[in-house]
Short mmCIF file of C-alpha atoms (C1' of nucleotides) in Angstrom, two decimals:
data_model
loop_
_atom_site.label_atom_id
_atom_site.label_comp_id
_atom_site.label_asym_id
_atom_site.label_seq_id
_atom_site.Cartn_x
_atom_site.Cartn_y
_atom_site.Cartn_z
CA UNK P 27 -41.25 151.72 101.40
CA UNK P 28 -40.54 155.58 102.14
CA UNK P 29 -37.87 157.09 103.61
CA UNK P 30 -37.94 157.95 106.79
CA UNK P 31 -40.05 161.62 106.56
CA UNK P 32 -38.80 164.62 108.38
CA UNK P 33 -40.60 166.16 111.61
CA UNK P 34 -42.74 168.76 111.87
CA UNK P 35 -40.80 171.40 114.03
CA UNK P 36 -43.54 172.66 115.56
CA UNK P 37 -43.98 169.40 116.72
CA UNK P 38 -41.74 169.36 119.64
CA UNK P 39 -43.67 168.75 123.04
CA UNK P 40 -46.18 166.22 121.87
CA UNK P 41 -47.24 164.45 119.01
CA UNK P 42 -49.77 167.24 118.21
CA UNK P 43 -47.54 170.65 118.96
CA UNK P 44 -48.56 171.49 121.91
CA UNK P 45 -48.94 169.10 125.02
CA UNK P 46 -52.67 169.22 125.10
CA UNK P 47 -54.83 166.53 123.85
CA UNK P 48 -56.57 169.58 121.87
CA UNK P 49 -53.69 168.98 118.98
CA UNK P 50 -53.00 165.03 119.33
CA UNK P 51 -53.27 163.37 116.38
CA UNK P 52 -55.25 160.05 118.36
CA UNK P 53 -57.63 162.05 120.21
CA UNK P 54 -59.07 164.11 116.91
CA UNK P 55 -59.00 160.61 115.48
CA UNK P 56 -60.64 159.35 118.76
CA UNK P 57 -63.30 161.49 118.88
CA UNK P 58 -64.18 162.03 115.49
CA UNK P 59 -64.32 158.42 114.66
CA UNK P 60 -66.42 158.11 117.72
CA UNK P 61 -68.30 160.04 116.86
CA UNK P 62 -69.44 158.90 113.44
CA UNK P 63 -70.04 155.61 114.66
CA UNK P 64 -72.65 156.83 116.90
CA UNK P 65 -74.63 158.94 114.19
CA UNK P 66 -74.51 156.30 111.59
CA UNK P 67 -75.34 153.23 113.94
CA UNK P 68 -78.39 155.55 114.67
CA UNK P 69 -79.00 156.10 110.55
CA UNK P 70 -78.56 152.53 109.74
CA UNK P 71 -80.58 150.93 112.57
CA UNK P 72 -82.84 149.21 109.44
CA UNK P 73 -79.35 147.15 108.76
CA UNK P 74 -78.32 144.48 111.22
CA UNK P 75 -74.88 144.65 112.09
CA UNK P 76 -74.98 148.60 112.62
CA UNK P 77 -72.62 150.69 110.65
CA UNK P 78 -70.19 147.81 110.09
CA UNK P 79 -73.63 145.93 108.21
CA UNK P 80 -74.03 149.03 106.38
CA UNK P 81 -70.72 149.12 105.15
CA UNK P 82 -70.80 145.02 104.22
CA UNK P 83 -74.25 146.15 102.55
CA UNK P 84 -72.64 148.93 100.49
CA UNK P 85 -69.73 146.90 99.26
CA UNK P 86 -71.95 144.01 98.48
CA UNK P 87 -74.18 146.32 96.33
CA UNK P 88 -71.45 148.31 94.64
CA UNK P 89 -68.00 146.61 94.89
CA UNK P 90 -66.62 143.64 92.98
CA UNK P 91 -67.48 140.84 94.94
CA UNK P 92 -64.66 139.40 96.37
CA UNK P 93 -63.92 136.99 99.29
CA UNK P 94 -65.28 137.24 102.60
CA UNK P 95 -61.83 137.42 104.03
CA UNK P 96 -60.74 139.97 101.68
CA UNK P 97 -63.86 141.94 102.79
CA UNK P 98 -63.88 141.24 106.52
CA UNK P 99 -59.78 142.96 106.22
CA UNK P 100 -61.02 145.71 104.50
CA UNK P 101 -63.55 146.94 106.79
CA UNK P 102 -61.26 145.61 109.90
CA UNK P 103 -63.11 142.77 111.53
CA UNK P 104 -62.24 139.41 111.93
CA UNK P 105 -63.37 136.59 109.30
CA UNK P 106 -65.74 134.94 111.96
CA UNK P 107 -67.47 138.00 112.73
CA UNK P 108 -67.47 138.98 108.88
CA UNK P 109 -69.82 135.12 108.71
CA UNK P 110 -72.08 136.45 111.63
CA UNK P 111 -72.35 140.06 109.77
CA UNK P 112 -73.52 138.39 106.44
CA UNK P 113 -75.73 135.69 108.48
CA UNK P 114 -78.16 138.55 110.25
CA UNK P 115 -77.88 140.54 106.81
CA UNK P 116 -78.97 137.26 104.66
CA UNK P 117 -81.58 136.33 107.51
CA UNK P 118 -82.89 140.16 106.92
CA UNK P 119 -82.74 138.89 102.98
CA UNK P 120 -80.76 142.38 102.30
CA UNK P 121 -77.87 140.01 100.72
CA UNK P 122 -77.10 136.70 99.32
CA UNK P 123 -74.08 134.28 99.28
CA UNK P 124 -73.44 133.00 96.07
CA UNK P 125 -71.36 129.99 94.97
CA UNK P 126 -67.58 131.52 93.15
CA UNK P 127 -67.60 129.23 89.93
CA UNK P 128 -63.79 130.08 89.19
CA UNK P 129 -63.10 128.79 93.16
CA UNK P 130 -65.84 126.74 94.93
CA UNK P 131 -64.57 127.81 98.34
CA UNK P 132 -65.31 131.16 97.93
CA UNK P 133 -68.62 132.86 98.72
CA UNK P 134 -69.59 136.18 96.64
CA UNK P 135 -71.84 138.54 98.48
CA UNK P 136 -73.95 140.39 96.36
CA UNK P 137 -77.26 142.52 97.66
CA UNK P 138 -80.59 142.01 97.09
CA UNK P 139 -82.92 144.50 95.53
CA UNK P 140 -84.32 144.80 99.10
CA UNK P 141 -80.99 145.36 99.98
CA UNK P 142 -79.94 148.06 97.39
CA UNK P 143 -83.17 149.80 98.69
CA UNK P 144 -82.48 149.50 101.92
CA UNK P 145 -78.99 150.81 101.52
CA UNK P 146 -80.64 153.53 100.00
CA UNK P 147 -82.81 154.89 102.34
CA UNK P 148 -80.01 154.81 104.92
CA UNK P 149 -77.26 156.62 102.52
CA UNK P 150 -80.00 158.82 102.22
CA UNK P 151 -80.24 159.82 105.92
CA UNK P 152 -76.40 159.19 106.36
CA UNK P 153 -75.50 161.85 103.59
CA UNK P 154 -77.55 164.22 106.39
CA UNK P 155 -76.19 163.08 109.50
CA UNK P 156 -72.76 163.55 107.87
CA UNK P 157 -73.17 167.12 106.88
CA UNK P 158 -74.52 167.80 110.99
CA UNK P 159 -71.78 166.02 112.35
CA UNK P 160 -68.95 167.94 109.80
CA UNK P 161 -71.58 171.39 110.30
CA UNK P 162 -68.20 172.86 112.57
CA UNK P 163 -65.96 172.83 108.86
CA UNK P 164 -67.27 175.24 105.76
CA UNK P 165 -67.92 173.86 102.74
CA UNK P 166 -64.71 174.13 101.27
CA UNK P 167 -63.24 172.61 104.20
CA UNK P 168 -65.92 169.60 104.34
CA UNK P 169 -64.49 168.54 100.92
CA UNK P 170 -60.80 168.90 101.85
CA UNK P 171 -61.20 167.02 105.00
CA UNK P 172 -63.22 164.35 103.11
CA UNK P 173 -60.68 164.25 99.94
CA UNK P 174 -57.90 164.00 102.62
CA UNK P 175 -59.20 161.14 104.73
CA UNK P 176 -59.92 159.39 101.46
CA UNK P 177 -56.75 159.58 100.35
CA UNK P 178 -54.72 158.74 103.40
CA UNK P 179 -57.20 155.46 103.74
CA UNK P 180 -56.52 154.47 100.26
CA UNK P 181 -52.86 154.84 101.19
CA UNK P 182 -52.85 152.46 104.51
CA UNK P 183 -55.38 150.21 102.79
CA UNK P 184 -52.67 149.32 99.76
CA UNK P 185 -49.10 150.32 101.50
CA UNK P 186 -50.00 148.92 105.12
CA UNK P 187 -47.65 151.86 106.07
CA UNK P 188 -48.62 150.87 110.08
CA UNK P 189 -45.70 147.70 109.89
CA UNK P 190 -43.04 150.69 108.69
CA UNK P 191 -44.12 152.62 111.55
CA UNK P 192 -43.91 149.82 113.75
CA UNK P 193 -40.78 149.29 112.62
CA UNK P 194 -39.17 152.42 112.84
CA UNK P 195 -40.50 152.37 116.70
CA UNK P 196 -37.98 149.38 117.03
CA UNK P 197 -35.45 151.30 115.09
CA UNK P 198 -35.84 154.05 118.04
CA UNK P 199 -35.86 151.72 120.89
CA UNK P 200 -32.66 149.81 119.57
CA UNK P 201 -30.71 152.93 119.01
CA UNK P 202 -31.87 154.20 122.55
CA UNK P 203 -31.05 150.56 123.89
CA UNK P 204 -27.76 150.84 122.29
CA UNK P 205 -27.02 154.43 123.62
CA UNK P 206 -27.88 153.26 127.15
CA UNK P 207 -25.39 150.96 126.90
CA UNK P 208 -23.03 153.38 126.60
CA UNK P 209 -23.30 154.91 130.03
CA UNK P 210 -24.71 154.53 133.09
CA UNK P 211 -28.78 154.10 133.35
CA UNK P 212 -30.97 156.47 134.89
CA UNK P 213 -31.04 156.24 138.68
CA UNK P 214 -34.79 155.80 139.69
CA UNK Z 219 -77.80 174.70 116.88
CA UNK Z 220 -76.53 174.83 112.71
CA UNK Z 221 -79.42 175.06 110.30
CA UNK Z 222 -79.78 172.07 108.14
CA UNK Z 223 -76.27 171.76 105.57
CA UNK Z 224 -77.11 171.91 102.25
CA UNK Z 225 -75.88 168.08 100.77
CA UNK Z 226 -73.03 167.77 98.17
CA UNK Z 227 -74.98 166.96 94.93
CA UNK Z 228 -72.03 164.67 94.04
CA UNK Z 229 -72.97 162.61 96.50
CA UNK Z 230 -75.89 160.70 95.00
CA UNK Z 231 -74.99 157.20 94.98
CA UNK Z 232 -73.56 157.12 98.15
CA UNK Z 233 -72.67 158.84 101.20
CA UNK Z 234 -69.22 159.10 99.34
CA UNK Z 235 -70.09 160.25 95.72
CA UNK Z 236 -69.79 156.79 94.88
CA UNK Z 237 -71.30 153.73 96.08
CA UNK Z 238 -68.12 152.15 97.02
CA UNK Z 239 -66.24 152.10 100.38
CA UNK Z 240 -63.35 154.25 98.82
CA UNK Z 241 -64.83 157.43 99.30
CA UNK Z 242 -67.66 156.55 102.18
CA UNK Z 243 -66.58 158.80 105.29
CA UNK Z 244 -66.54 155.86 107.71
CA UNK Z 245 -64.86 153.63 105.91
CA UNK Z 246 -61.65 155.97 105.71
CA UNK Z 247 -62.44 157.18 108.93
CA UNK Z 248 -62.18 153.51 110.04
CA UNK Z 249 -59.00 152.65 108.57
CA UNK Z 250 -57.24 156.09 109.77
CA UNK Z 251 -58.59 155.31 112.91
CA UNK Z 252 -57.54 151.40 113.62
CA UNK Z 253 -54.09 152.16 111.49
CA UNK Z 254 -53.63 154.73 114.41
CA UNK Z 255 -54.47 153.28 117.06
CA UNK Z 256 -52.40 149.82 116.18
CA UNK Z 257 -49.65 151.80 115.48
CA UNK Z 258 -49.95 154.03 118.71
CA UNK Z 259 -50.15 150.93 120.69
CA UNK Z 260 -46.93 149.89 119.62
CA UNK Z 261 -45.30 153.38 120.35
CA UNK Z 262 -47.11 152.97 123.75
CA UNK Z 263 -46.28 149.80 124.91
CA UNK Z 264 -43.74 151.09 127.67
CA UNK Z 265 -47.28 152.90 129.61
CA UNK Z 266 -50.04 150.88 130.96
CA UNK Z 267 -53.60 151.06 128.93
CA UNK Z 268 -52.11 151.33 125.35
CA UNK Z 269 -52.78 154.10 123.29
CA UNK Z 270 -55.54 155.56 125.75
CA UNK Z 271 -53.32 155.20 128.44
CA UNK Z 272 -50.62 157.72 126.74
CA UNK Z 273 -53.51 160.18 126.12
CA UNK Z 274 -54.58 159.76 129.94
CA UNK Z 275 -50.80 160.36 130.87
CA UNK Z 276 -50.45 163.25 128.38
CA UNK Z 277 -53.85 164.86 129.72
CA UNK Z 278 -51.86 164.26 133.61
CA UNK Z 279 -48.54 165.90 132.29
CA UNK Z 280 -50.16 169.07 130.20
CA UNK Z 281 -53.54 169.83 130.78
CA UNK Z 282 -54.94 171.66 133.88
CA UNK Z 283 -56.40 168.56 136.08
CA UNK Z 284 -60.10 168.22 136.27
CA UNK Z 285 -62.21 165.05 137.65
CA UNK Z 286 -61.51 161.78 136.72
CA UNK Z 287 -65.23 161.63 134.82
CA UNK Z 288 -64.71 164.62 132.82
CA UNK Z 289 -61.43 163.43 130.91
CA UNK Z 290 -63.61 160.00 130.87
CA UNK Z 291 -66.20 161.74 128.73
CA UNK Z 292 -63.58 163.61 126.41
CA UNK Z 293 -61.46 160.46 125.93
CA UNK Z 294 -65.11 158.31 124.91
CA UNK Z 295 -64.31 155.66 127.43
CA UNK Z 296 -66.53 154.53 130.80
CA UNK Z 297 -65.65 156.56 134.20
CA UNK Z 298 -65.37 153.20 135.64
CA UNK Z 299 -62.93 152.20 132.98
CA UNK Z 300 -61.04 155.58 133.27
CA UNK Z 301 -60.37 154.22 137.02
CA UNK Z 302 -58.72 150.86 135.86
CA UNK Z 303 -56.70 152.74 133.93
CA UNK Z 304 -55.23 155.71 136.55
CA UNK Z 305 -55.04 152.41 138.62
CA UNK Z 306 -52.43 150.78 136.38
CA UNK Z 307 -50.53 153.96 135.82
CA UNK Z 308 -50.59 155.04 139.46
CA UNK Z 309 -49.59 151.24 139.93
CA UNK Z 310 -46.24 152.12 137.29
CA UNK Z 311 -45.78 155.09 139.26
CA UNK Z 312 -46.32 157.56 136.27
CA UNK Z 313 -49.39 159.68 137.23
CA UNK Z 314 -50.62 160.23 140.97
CA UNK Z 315 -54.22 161.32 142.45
CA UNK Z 316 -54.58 163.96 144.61
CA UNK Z 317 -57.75 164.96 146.45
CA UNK Z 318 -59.28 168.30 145.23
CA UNK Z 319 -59.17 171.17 147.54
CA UNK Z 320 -62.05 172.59 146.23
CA UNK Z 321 -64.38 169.44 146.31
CA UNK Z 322 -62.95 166.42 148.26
CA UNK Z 323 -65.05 164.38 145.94
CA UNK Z 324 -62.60 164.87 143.24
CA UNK Z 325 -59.31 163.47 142.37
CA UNK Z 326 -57.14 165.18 140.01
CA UNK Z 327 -54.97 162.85 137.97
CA UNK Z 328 -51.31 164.38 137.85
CA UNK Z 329 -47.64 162.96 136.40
CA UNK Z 330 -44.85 162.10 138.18
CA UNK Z 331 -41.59 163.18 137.08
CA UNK Z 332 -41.30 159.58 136.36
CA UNK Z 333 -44.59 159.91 133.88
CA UNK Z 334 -43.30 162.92 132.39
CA UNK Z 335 -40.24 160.81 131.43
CA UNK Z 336 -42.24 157.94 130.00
CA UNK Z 337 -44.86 160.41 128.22
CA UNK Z 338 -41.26 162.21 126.43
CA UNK Z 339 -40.14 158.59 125.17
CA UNK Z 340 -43.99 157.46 124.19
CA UNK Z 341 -43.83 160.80 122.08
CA UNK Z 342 -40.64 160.54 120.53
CA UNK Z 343 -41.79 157.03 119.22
CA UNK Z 344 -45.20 158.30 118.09
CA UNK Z 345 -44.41 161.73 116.53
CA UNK Z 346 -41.52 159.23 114.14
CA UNK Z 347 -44.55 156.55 113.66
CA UNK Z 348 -47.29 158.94 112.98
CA UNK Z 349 -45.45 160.69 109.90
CA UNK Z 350 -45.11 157.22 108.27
CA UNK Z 351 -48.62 156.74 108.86
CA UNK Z 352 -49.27 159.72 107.10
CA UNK Z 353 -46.16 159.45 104.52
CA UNK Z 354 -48.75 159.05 101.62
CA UNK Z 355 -49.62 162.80 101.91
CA UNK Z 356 -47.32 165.22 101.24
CA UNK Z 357 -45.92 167.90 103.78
CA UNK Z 358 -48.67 170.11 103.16
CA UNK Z 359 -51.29 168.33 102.67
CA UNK Z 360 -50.58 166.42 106.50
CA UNK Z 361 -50.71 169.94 108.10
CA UNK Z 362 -54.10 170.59 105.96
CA UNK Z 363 -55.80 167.22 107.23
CA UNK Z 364 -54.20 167.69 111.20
CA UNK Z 365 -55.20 170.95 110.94
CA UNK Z 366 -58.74 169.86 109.79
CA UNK Z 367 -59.64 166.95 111.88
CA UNK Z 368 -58.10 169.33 114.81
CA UNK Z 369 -61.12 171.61 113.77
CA UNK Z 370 -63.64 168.77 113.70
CA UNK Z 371 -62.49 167.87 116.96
CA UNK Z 372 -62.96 170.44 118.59
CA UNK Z 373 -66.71 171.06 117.15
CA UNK Z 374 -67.75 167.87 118.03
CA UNK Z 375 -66.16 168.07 121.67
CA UNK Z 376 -67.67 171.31 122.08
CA UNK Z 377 -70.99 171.73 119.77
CA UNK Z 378 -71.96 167.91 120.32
CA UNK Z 379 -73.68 167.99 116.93
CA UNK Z 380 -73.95 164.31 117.46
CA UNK Z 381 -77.53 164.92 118.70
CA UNK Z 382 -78.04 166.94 115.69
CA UNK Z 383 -77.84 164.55 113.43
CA UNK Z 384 -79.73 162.13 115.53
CA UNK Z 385 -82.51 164.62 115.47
CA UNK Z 386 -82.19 165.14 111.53
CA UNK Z 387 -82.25 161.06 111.16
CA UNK Z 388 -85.22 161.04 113.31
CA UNK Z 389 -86.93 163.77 111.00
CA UNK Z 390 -86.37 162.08 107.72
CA UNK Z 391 -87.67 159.15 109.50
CA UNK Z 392 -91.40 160.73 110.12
CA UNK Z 393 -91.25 162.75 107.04
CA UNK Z 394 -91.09 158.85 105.08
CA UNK Z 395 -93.53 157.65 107.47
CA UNK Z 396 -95.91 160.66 106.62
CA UNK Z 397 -95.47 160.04 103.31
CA UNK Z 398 -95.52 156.21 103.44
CA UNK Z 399 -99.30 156.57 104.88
CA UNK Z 400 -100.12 158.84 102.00
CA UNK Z 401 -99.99 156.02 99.90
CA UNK Z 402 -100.06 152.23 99.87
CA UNK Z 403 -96.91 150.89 101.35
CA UNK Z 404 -94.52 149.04 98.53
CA UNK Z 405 -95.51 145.38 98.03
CA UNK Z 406 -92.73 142.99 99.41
"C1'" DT E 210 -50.50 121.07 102.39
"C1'" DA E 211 -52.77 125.58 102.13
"C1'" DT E 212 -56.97 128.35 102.03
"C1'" DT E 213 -62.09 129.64 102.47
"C1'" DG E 214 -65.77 129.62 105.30
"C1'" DT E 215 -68.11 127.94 109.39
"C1'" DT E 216 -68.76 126.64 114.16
"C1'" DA E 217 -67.66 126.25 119.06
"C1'" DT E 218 -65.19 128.17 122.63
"C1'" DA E 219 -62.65 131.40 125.43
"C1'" DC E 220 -61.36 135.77 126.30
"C1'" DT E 221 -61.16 140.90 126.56
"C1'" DC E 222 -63.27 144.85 126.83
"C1'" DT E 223 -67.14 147.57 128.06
"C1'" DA E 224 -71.25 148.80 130.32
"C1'" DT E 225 -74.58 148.23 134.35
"C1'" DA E 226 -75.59 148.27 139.10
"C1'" DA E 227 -74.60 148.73 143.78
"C1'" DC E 228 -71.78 150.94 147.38
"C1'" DT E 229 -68.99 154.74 149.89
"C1'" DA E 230 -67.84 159.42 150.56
"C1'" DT E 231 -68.69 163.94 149.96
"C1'" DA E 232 -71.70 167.90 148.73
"C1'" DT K 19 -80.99 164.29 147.06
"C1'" DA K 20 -77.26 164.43 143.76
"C1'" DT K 21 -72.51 163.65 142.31
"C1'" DA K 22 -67.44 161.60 142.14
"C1'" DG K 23 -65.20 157.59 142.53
"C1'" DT K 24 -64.81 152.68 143.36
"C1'" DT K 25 -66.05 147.86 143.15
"C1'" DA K 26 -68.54 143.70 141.59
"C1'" DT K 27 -71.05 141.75 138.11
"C1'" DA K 28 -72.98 140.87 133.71
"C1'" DG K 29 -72.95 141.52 128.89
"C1'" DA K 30 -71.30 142.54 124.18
"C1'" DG K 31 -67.95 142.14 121.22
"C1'" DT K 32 -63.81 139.95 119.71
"C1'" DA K 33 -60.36 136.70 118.89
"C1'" DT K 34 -58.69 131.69 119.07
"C1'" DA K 35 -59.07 126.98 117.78
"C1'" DA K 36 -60.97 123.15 115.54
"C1'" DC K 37 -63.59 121.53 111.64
"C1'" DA K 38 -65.34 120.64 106.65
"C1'" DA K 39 -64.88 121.65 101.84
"C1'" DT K 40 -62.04 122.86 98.14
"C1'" DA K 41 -57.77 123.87 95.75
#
DNA sequence: TATTGTTATACTCTATAACTATA
DNA sequence: TATAGTTATAGAGTATAACAATA
């Protein structure tokens, strides 16, 4: 767990520096998530299941196959909707469920070849849509932003960092409990 | 409009350079994004509407009022759900709507000194939880990737390239249907 | 007993459509 | 006629609970 990390100075009317939603941390989040959604549900409209089946798709044709639970927390769904993701892209025959011989109650997901093609021709126009959408960054910029991201989700995906934050938020409220205590509260 | 981005020629197995969710932009986009917005939701909880209520009360408090469909469209949410949620913080007493001068139509969304209270606590909370969400970056490296996705923001809010890439999708789409009728279509 | 996956159900959130008032 | 906002309704998406199979 790490300490407790020191504030930005600048960051001393909201979140993001400034009041404005221009700076706030959720709202570039917000509408750059947003919008990536919305270009690659439109790239990977040959994959039931949208962008979420695309990203099932690509971890069933180039990950370790693990469980479907293990899968369905990685890509932040629940388990049932992880079984109606892999049922439309088994229907479409783009993957397969196969029997774990080390633990019978497992279920491996591996892709078909008519999966790893179709997987292909959408990374192929997702690799374009991506540049469009990130077309406001330079080159140089594109990568850093990309490295970044990559990095900070491989940091929440092992640390779970989101239950120290959480915590720390009840740290704040205690002490501010505590120190209300102390005198008299707010009229109004 | 940008002119086509040239692609990243390490990016050949995937839209991430490799074919696994690690590096794939939407799957780190995803995790930054629901890590965020669970952990804003916590920092939150004292204003109606979660984490998009704090950004409608922070737009109220700092930025220069404009009609209730316009901060609908930058915030990616329904005007008609944009009303439920001035309803329940107008109910709490933390933002107020005033008729428009200009165009009795509109209804700008303002705090109260009471929201402007709440928004102060909310931010305290969030600015402490958002460094632990970002704790696996160093100091620089968190300004680099605010700094960047502030950037992106921006672009996208502004350029819409959304459409762009839409378009490009929609290209590569008849250019393989062109070519698929240039030659017999793959058996299977 | 605990866990994986599935199914059935209920719920929340979101979008659609219709309405009022202003322009 | 067109737009901002509201309301009512329907739909999609999601989570909850119960079940079977396996460990």
């Amino acid at each position: 767990m790490p300490s407790a990390p020191q504030h930005d100075p600048a960051a001393a009317t909201g979140p993001g520096g400034d009041g404005g939603l221009g700076a706030d941390l959720g709202w570039t989040l917000g509408v750059a998530y947003r919008a990536y959604v919305k270009m690659a549900a439109d790239a990977a409209a040959a994959v039931p299941g949208s962008h979420r089946g695309r990203q099932v798709l690509a971890a069933a044709a180039h990950e370790v196959p693990g469980t479907q639970r293990a899968l369905a927390q990685r890509l932040g769904v629940d388990r049932t909707a992880m079984t109606y993701l892999i049922d439309d892209l088994a229907a479409a025959g783009l993957v397969e469920r196969r029997p774990d011989p080390a633990d019978r109650r497992n279920r491996q997901v591996v892709a078909t070849d008519a999966g790893r093609r179709a997987l292909e021709g959408v990374d192929r126009r997702l690799r374009t849509a991506e540049e469009y959408l990130l077309a406001g960054l330079d080159t140089a910029d594109r990568t850093a932003l990309r490295t970044l991201l990559r990095r900070l989700a491989a940091y929440i995906d092992s640390a779970d960092p989101v239950g120290d934050a959480c915590q720390a938020v009840d740290d704040i409220e205690a002490a501010e409990s505590a120190a209300m205590r102390g005198q008299p509260p707010a009229p109004g």
